CSV table of C-alpha atoms and ligand atoms in Angstrom, one decimal:
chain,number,residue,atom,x,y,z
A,1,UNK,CA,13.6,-2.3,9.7
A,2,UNK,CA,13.1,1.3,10.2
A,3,UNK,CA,11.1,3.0,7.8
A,4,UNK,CA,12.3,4.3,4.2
A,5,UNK,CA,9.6,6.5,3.0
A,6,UNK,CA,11.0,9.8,2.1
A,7,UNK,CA,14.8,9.8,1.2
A,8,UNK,CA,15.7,13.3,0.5
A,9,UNK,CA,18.3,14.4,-2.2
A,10,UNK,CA,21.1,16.8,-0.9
A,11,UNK,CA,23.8,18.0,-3.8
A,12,UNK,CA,27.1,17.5,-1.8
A,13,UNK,CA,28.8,20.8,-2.9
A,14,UNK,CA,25.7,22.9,-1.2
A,15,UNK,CA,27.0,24.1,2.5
A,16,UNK,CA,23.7,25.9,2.9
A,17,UNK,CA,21.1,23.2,1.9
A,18,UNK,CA,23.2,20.2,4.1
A,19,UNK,CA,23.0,22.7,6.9
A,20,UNK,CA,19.0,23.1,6.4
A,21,UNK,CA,18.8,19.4,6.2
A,22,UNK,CA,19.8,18.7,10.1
A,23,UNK,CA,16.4,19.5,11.1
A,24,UNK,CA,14.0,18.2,8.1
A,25,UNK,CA,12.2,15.2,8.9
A,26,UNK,CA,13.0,13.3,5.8
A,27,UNK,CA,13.3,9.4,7.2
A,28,UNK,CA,16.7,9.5,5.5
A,29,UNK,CA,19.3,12.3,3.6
A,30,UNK,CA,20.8,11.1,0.8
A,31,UNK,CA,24.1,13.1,0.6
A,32,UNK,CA,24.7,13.4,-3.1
A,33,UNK,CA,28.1,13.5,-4.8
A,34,UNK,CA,26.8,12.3,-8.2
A,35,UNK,CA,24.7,13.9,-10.9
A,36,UNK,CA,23.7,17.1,-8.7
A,37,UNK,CA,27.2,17.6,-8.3
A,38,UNK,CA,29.2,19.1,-11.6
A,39,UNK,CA,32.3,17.3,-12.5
A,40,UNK,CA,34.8,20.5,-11.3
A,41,UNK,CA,32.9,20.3,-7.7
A,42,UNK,CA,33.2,16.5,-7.1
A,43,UNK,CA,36.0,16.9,-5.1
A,44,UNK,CA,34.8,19.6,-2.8
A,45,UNK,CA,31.9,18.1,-2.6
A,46,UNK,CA,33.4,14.8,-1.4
A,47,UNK,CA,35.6,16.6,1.3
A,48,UNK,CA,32.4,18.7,2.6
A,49,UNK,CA,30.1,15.6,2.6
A,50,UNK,CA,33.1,13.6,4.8
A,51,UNK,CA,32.9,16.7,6.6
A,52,UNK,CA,28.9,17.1,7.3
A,53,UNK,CA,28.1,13.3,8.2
A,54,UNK,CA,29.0,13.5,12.0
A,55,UNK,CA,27.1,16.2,12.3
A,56,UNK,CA,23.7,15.4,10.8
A,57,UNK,CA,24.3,11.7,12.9
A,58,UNK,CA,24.6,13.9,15.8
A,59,UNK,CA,21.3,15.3,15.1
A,60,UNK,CA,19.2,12.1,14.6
A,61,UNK,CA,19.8,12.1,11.0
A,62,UNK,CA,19.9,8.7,8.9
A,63,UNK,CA,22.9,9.4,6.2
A,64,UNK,CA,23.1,7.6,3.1
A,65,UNK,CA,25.6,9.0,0.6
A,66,UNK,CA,24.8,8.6,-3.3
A,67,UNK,CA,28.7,7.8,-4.9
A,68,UNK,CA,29.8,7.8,-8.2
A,69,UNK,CA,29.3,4.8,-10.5
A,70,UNK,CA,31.8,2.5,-10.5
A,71,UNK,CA,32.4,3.6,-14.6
A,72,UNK,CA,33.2,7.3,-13.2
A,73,UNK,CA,36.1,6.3,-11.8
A,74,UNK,CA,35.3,8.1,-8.6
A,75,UNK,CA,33.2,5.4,-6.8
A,76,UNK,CA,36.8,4.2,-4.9
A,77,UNK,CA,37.6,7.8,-3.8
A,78,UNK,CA,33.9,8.6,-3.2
A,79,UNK,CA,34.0,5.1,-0.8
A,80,UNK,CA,36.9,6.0,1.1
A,81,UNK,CA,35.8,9.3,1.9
A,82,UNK,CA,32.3,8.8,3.7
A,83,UNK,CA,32.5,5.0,5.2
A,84,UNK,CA,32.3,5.7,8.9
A,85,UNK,CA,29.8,5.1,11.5
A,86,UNK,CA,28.1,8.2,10.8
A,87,UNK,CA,26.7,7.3,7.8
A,88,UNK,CA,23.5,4.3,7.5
A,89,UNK,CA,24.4,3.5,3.9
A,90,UNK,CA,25.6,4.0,0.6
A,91,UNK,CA,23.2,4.1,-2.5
A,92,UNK,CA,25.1,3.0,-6.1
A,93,UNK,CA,23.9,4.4,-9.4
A,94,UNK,CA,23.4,2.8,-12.8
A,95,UNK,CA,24.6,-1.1,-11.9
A,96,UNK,CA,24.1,-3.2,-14.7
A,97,UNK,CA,24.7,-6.1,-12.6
A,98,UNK,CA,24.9,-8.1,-9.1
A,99,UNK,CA,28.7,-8.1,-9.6
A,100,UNK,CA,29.0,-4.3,-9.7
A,101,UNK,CA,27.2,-4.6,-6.6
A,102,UNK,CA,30.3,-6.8,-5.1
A,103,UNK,CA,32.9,-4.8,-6.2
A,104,UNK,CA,31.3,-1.7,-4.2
A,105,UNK,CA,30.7,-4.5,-1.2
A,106,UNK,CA,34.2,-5.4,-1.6
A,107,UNK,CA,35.8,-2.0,-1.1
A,108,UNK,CA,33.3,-1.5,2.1
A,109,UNK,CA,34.0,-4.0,3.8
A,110,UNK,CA,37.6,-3.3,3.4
A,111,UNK,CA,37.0,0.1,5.0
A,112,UNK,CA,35.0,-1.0,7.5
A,113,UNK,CA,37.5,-3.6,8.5
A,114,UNK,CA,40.3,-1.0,8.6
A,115,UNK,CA,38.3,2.0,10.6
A,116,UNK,CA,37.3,-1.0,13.2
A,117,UNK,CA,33.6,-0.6,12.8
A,118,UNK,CA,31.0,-3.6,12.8
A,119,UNK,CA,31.1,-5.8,9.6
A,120,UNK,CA,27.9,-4.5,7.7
A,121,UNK,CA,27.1,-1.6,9.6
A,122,UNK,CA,26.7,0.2,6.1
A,123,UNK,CA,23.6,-0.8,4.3
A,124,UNK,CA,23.3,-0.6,0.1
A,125,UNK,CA,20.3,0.8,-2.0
A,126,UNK,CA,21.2,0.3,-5.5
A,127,UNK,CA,19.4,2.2,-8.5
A,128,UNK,CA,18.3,0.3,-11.4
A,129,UNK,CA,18.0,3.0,-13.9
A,130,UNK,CA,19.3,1.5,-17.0
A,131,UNK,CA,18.0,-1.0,-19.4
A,132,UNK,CA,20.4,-3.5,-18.0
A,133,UNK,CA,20.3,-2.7,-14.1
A,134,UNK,CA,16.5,-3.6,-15.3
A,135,UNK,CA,16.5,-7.0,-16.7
A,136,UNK,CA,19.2,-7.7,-14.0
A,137,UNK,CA,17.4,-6.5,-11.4
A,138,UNK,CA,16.7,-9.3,-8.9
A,139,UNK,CA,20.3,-10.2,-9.5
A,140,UNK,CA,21.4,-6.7,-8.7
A,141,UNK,CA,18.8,-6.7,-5.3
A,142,UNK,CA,19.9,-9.9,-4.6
A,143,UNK,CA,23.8,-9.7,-4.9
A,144,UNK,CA,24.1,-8.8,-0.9
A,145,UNK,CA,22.8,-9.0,2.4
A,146,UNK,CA,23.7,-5.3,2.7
A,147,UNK,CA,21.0,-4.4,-0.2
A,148,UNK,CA,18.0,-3.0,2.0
A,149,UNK,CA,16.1,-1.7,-1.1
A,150,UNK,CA,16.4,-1.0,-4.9
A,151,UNK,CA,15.7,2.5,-6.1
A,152,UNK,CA,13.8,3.3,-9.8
A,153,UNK,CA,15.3,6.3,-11.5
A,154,UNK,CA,13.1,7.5,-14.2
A,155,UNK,CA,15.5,10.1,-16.0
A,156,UNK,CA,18.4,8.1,-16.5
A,157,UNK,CA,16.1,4.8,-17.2
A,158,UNK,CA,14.0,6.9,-20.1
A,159,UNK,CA,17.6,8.6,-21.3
A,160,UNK,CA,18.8,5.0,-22.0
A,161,UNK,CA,15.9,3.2,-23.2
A,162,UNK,CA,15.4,6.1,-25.5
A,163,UNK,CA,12.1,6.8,-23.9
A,164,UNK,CA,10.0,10.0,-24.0
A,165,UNK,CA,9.9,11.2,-20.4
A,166,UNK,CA,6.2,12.5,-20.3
A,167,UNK,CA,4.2,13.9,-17.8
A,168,UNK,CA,1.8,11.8,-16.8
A,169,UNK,CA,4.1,8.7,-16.9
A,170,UNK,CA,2.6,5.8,-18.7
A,171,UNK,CA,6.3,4.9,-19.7
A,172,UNK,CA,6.9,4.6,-16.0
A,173,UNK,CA,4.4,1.8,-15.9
A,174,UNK,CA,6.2,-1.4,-16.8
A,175,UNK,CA,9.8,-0.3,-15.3
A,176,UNK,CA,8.2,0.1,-12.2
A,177,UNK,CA,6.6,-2.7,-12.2
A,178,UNK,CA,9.5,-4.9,-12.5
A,179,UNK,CA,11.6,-2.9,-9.9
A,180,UNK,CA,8.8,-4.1,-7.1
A,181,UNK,CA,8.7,-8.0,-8.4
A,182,UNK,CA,12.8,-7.9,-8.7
A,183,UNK,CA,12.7,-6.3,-5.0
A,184,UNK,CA,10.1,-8.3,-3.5
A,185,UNK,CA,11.8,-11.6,-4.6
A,186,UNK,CA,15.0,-10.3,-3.3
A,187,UNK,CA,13.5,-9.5,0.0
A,188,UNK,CA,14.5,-5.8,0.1
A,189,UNK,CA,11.5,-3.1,-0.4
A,190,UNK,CA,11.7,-0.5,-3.9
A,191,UNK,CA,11.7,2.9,-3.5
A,192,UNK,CA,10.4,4.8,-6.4
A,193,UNK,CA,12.1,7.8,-8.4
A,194,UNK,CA,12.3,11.5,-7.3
A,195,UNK,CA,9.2,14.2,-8.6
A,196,UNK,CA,11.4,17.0,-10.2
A,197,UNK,CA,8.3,19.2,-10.8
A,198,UNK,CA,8.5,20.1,-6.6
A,199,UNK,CA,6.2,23.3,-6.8
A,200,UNK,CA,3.3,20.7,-7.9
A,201,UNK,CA,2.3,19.0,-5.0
A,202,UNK,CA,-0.5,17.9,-6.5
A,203,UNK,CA,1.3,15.8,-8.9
A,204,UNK,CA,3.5,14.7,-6.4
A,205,UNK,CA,1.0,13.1,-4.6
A,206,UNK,CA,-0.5,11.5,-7.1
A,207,UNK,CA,2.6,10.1,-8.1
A,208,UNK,CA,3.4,8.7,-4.9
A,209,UNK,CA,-0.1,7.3,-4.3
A,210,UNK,CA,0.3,5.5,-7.5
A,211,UNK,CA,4.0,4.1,-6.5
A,212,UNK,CA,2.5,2.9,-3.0
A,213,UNK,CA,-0.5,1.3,-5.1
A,214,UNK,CA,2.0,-0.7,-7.2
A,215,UNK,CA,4.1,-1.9,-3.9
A,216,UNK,CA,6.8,0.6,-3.9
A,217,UNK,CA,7.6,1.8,0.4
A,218,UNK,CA,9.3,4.6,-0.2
A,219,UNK,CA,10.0,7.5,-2.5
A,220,UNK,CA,13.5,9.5,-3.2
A,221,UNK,CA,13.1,13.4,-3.2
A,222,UNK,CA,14.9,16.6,-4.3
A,223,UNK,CA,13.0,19.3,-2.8
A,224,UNK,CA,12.1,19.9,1.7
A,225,UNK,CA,8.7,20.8,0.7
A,226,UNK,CA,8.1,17.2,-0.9
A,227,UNK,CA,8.9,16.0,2.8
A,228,UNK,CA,5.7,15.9,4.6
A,229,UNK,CA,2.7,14.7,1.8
A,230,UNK,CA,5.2,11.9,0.9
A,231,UNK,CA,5.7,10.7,4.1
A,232,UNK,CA,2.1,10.6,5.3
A,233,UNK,CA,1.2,8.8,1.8
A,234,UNK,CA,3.5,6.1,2.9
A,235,UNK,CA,1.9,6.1,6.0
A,236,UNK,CA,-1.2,3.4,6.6
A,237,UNK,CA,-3.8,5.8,7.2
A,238,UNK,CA,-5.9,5.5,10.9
A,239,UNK,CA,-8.8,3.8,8.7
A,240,UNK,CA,-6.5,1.8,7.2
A,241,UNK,CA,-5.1,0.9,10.3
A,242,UNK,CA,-8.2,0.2,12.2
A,243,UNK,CA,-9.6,-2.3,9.0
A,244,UNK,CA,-6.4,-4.0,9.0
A,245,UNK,CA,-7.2,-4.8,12.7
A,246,UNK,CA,-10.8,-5.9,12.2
A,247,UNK,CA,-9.5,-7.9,9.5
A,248,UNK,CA,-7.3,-9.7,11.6
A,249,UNK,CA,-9.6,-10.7,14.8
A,250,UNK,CA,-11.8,-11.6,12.3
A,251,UNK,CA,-9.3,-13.9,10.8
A,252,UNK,CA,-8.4,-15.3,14.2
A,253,UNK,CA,-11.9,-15.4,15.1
A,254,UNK,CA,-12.2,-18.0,12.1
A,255,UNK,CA,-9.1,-19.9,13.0
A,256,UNK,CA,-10.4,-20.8,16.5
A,257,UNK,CA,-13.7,-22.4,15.3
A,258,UNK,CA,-11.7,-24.2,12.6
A,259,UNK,CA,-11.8,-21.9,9.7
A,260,UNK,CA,-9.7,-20.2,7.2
A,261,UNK,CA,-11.9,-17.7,6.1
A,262,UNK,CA,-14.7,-15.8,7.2
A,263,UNK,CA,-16.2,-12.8,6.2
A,264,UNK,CA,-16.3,-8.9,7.2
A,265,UNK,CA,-18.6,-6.4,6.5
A,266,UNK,CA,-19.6,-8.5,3.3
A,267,UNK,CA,-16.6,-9.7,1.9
A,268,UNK,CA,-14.5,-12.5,2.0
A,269,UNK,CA,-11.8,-12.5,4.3
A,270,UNK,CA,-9.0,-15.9,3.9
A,271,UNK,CA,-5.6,-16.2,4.4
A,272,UNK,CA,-3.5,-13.6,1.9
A,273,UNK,CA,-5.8,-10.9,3.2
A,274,UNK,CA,-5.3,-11.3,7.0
A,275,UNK,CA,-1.3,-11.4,5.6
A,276,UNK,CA,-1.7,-8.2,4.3
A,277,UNK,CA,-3.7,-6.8,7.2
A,278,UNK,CA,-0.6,-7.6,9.1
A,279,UNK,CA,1.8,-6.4,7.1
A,280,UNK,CA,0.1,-3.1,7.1
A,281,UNK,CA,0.2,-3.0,10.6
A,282,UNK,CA,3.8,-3.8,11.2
A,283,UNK,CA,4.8,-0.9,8.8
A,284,UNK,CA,2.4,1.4,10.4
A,285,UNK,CA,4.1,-0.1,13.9
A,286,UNK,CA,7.6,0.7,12.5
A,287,UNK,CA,6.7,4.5,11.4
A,288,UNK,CA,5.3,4.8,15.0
A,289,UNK,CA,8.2,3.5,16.5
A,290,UNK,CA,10.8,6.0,14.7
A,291,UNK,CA,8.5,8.9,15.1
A,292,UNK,CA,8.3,8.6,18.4
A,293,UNK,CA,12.3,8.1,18.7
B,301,COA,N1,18.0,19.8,0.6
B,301,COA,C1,18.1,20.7,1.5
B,301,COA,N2,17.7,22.0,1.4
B,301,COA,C2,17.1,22.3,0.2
B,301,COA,C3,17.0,21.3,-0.8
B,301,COA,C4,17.4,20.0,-0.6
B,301,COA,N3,17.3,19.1,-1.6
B,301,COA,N4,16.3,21.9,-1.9
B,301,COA,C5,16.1,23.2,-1.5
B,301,COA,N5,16.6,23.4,-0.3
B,301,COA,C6,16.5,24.6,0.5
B,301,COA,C7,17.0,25.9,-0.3
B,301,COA,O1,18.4,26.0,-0.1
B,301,COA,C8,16.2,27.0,0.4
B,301,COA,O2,16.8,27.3,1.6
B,301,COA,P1,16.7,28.8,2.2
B,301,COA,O3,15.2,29.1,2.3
B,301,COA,O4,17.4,28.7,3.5
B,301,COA,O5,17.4,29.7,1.1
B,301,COA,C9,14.9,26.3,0.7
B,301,COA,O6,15.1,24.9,0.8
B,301,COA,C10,13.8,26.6,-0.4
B,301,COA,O7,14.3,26.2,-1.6
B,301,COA,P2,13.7,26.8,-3.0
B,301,COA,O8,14.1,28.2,-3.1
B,301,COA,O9,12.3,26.5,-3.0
B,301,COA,O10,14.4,26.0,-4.1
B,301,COA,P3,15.9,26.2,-4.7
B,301,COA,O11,15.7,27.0,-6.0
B,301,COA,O12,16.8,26.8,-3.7
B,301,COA,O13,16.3,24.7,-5.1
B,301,COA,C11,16.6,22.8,-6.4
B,301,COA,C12,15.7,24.0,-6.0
B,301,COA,C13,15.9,21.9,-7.4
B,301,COA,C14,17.8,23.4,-7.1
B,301,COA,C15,17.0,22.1,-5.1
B,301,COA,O14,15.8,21.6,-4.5
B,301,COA,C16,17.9,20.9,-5.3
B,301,COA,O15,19.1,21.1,-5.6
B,301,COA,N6,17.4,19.7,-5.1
B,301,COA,C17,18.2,18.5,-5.1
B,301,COA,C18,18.6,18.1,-6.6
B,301,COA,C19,19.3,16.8,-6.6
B,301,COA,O16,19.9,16.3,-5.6
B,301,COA,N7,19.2,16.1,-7.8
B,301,COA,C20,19.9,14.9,-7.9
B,301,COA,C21,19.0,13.7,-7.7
B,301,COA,S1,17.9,13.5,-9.1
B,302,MG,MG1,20.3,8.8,-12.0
């Protein structure tokens, strides 16, 4: 799958900012018609986002569109709207279950059908951001081939747990934590919540760090400049890259006289670590891949 590191938030009622996203080098846009958008704009915003897709597909953009929640009342609307080849997905806030899930898939594939594209052609990334999208979260990633990744959102989560949001996140902790197991048994990858404090880079990156460290492959964004440390954070780094490789001949090395583990450069090297080695490698592979095309 092509990479989903850096998924940048665009409001859907701001002309200017969808313009300035045609050229950022976000892996994917995430058109927003939900909470950036006020309840008097939703409609503009859904007729300028319809409007925008074609173009930013034109350009090499990957479009996903962020639609209402099903309890809005405007997820139908939103849906009918924005399904066209244009866009790579859809991302669904606050589910609280796999079936929610459906009911979206349901109406999408009924578009699809109707506009004559391919069945599935539009991909889901459902948030888990309440206290029930949380303890039904492998259910929720699991509900349909479409999911490609489940999304934490920190603010809404916090809101409904009753947490304190603070600033350096220990809160954050346990949630996330169960978003990676939930996605990693579902097979799709978790992409962690947005840093609203975008003039501290610093922050940001330590943020992200810590989300890669705990499994997450991506991150969600609100602001350009978040674009570039995020992404090359979920990048394997050229040392990483060139261990991962040592850690594999080694590996095969081993497996030709016989053996499933060996060591390098004084530590044990068996079969979950050469795994990971080329896991590594086949992300790092992907990001090539799309950065070159
Ligand atoms: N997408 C595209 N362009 C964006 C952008 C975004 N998310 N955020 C900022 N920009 C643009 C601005 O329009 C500005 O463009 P300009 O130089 O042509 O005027 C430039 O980037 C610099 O922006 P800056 O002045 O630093 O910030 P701002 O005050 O204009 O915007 C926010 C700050 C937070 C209001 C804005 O980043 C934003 O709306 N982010 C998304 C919020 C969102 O979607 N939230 C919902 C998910 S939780
Ligand atoms: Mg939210």
């Amino acid at each position: 799958m092509e990479p989903l590191r850096t998924l940048l938030f665009v409001p859907g009622n701001r002309q200017n900012m969808i313009e300035k996203a045609q050229a950022l080098p976000a892996d994917v846009l995430v058109l927003d018609l939900e909470d950036s958008v006020p309840a008097a704009e939703k409609a503009n915003a859904r007729a300028l986002v319809r409007d925008s897709i074609a173009g930013l597909a034109l350009k090499g953009q990957r479009v996903f569109v962020r639609i209402n929640s099903l309890a809005s009342g405007y997820a139908q609307q939103d849906l009918e709207a924005v399904i066209s080849d244009g866009i790579d997905g859809i991302s669904q806030p606050k589910p609280s279950s796999g079936d929610e899930i459906r009911r979206v898939e349901a109406i999408i594939e009924r578009l699809e059908r109707d506009r004559g594209m391919r069945q599935g052609h539009v991909k889901l990334i459902p948030w888990v951001e309440t206290a029930k999208g949380l303890l039904n979260a492998f259910e929720i990633a699991s509900a349909s081939p479409r999911v490609v990744g489940i999304a934490f959102g920190a603010e809404d989560f916090t809101l409904d747990t009753g947490m304190e949001r603070t600033k350096e996140g220990s809160e954050l902790h346990h949630p996330r934590v169960m978003v990676v197991i939930a996605a990693r048994a579902a097979d799709v990858i978790a992409i962690d919540t947005p840093y609203n404090d975008f003039r501290d880079e610093e922050g940001l990156i330590r943020e992200a760090r810590l989300a890669r460290s705990l499994g997450f492959e991506g991150k969600f964004l609100i602001h350009p400049s978040q674009i570039d440390p995020v992404n090359q954070i979920f990048r394997p780094s050229a040392e990483e890259v060139a261990h991962a490789r040592r850690v594999v001949e080694a590996f095969e090395a081993a497996e030709v006289q016989g053996f499933a583990s060996t060591s390098l450069e004084g530590k044990m090297i068996d079969i979950p670590q050469a795994n990971r080695a080329r896991k590594l490698l086949g992300i790092a592979e992907s990001i090539a891949q799309s950065e070159q095309g």
